[in-house]
Coordinates of N, CA and C in Angstrom, one line a residue:
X17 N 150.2 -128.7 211.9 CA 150.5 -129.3 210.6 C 151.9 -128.7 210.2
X18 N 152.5 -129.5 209.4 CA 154.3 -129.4 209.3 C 154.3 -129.3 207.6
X19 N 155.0 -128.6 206.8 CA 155.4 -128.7 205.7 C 156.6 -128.8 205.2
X20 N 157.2 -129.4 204.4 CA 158.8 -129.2 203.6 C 158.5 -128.3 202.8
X21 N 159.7 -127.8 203.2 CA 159.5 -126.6 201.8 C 161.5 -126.9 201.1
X22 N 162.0 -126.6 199.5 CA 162.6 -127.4 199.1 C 163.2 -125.7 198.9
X23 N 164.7 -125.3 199.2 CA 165.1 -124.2 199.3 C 166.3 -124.1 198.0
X24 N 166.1 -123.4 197.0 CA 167.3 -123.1 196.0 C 167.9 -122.1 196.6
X25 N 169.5 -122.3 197.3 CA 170.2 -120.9 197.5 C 171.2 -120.8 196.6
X26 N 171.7 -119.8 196.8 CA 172.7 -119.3 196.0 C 173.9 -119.7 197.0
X27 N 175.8 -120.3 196.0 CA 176.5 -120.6 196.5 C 176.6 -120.3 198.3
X28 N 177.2 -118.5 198.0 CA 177.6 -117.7 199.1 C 176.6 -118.2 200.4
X29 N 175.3 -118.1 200.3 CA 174.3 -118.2 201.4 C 174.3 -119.8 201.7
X30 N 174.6 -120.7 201.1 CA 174.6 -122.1 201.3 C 175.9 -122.1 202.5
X31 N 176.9 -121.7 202.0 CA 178.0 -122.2 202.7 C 177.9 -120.9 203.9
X32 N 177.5 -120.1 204.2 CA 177.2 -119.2 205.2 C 175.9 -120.1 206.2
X33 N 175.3 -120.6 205.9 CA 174.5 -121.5 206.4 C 175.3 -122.8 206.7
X34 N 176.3 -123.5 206.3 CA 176.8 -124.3 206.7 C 177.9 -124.1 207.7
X35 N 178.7 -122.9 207.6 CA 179.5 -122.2 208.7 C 178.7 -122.3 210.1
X36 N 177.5 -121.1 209.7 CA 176.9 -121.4 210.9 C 176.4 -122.3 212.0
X37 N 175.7 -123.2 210.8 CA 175.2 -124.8 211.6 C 176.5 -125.3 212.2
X38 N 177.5 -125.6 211.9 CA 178.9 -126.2 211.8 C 179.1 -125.8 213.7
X39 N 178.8 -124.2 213.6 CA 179.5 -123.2 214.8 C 178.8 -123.7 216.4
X40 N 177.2 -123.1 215.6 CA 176.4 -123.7 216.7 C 176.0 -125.5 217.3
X41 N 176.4 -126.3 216.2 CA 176.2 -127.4 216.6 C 175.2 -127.7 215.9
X42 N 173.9 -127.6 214.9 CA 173.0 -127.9 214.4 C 173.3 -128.1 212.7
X43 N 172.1 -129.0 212.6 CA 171.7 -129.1 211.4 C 171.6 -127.8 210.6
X44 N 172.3 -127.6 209.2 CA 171.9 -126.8 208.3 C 170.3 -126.3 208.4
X45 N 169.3 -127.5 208.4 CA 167.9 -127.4 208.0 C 167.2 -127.2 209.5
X46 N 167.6 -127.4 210.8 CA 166.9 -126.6 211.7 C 167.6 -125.5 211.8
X47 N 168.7 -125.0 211.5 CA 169.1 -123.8 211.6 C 168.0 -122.9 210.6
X48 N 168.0 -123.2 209.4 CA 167.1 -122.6 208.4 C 165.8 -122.6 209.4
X49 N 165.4 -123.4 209.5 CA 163.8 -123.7 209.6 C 163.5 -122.8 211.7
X50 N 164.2 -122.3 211.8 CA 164.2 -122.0 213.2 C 164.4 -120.1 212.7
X51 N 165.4 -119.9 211.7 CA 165.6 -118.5 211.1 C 164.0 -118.2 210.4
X52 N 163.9 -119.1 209.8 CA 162.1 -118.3 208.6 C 161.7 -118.3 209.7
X53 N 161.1 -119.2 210.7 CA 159.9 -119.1 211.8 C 160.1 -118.0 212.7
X54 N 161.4 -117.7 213.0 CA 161.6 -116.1 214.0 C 161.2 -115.3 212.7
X55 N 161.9 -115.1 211.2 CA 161.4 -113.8 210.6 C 159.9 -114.1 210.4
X56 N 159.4 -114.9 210.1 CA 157.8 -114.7 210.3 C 157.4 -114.1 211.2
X57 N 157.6 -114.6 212.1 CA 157.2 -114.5 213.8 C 156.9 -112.8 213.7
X58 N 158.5 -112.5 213.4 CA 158.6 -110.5 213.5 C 157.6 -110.1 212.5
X59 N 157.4 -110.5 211.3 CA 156.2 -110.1 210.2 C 155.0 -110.3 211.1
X60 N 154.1 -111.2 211.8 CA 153.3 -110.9 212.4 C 153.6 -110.5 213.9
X61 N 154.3 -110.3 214.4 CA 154.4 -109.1 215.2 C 155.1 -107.8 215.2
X62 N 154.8 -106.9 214.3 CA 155.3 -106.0 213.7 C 155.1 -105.1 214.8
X63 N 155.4 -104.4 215.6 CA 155.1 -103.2 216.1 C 154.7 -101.8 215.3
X64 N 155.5 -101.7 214.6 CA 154.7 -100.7 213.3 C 153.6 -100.9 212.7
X65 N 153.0 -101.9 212.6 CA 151.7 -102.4 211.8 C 150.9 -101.1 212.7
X66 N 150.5 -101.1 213.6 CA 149.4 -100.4 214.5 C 149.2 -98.9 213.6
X67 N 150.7 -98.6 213.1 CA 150.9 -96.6 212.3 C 150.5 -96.9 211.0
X68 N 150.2 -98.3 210.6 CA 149.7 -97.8 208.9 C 148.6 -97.5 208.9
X69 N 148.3 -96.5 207.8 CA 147.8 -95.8 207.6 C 147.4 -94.7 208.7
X70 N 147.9 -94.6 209.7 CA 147.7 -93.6 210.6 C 147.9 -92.5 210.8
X71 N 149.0 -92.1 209.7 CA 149.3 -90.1 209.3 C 149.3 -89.8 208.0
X72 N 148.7 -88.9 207.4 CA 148.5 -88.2 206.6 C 149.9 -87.7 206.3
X73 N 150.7 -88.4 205.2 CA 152.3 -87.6 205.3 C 152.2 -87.1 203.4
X74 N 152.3 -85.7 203.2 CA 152.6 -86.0 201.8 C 154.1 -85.8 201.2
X75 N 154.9 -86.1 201.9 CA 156.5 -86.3 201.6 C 156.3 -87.7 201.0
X76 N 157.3 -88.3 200.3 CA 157.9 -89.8 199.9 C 159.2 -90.1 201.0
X77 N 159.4 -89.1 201.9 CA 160.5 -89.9 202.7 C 160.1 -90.6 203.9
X78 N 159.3 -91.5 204.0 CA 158.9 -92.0 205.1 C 159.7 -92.9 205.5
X79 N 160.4 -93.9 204.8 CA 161.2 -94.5 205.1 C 162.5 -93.9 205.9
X80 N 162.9 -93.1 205.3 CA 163.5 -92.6 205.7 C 163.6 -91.5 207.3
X81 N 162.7 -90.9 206.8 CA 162.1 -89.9 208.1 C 161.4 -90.2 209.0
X82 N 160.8 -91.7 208.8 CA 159.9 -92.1 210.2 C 159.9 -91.9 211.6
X83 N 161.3 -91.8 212.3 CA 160.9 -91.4 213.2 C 161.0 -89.6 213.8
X84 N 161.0 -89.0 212.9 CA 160.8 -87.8 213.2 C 159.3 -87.2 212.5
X85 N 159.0 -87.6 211.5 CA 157.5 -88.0 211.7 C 156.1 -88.3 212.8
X86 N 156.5 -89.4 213.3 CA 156.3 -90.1 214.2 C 156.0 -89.2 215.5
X87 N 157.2 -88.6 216.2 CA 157.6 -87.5 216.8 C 157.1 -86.3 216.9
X88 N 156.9 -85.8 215.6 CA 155.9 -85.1 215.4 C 154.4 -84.5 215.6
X89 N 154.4 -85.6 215.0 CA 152.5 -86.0 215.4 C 152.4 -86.4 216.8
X90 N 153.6 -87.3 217.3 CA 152.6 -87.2 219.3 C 153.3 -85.8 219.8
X91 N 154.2 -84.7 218.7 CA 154.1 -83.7 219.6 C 153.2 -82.8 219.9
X92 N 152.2 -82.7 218.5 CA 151.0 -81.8 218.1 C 150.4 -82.6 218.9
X93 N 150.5 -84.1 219.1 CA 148.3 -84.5 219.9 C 149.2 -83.9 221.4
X94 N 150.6 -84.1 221.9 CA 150.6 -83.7 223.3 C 150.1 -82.0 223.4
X95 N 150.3 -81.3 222.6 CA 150.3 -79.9 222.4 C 148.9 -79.6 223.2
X96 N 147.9 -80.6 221.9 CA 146.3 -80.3 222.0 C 145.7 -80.6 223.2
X97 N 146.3 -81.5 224.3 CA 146.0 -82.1 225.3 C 146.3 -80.9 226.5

């Protein structure tokens, strides 16, 4: 099943989208509609999904610190092993 969806951009991103179509050869609207479908795509296949909620962190820098975090914890489970 196919839906339109009706897009309000802002100046800058309209004519950045028209550059582009222009570059590659395509329509504005499959360029768009080819961009959402890959960023969805990455939303459901997230590689990180698998770590939520999987460490016990009580810092707020996770964003920031994740992969030394991360790092951490498979160094303690290799430790235990």
């Amino acid at each position: 099943m196919r839906h339109t969806l009706k897009l309000d951009l802002p100046e800058d991103a309209y004519i950045l989208l028209m550059k582009l179509s222009q570059q590659i050869g395509q329509l504005p609207e499959v360029l768009a509609t080819k961009w959402i479908i890959s960023e969805a795509q990455k939303q459901i296949d997230d590689p990180m999904e698998k770590f939520i909620g999987k460490f016990s962190i009580s810092d707020n820098d996770w964003a920031d610190n994740h992969d030394r975090y991360i790092g951490e914890k498979i160094n303690e489970k290799m430790k235990a092993e």
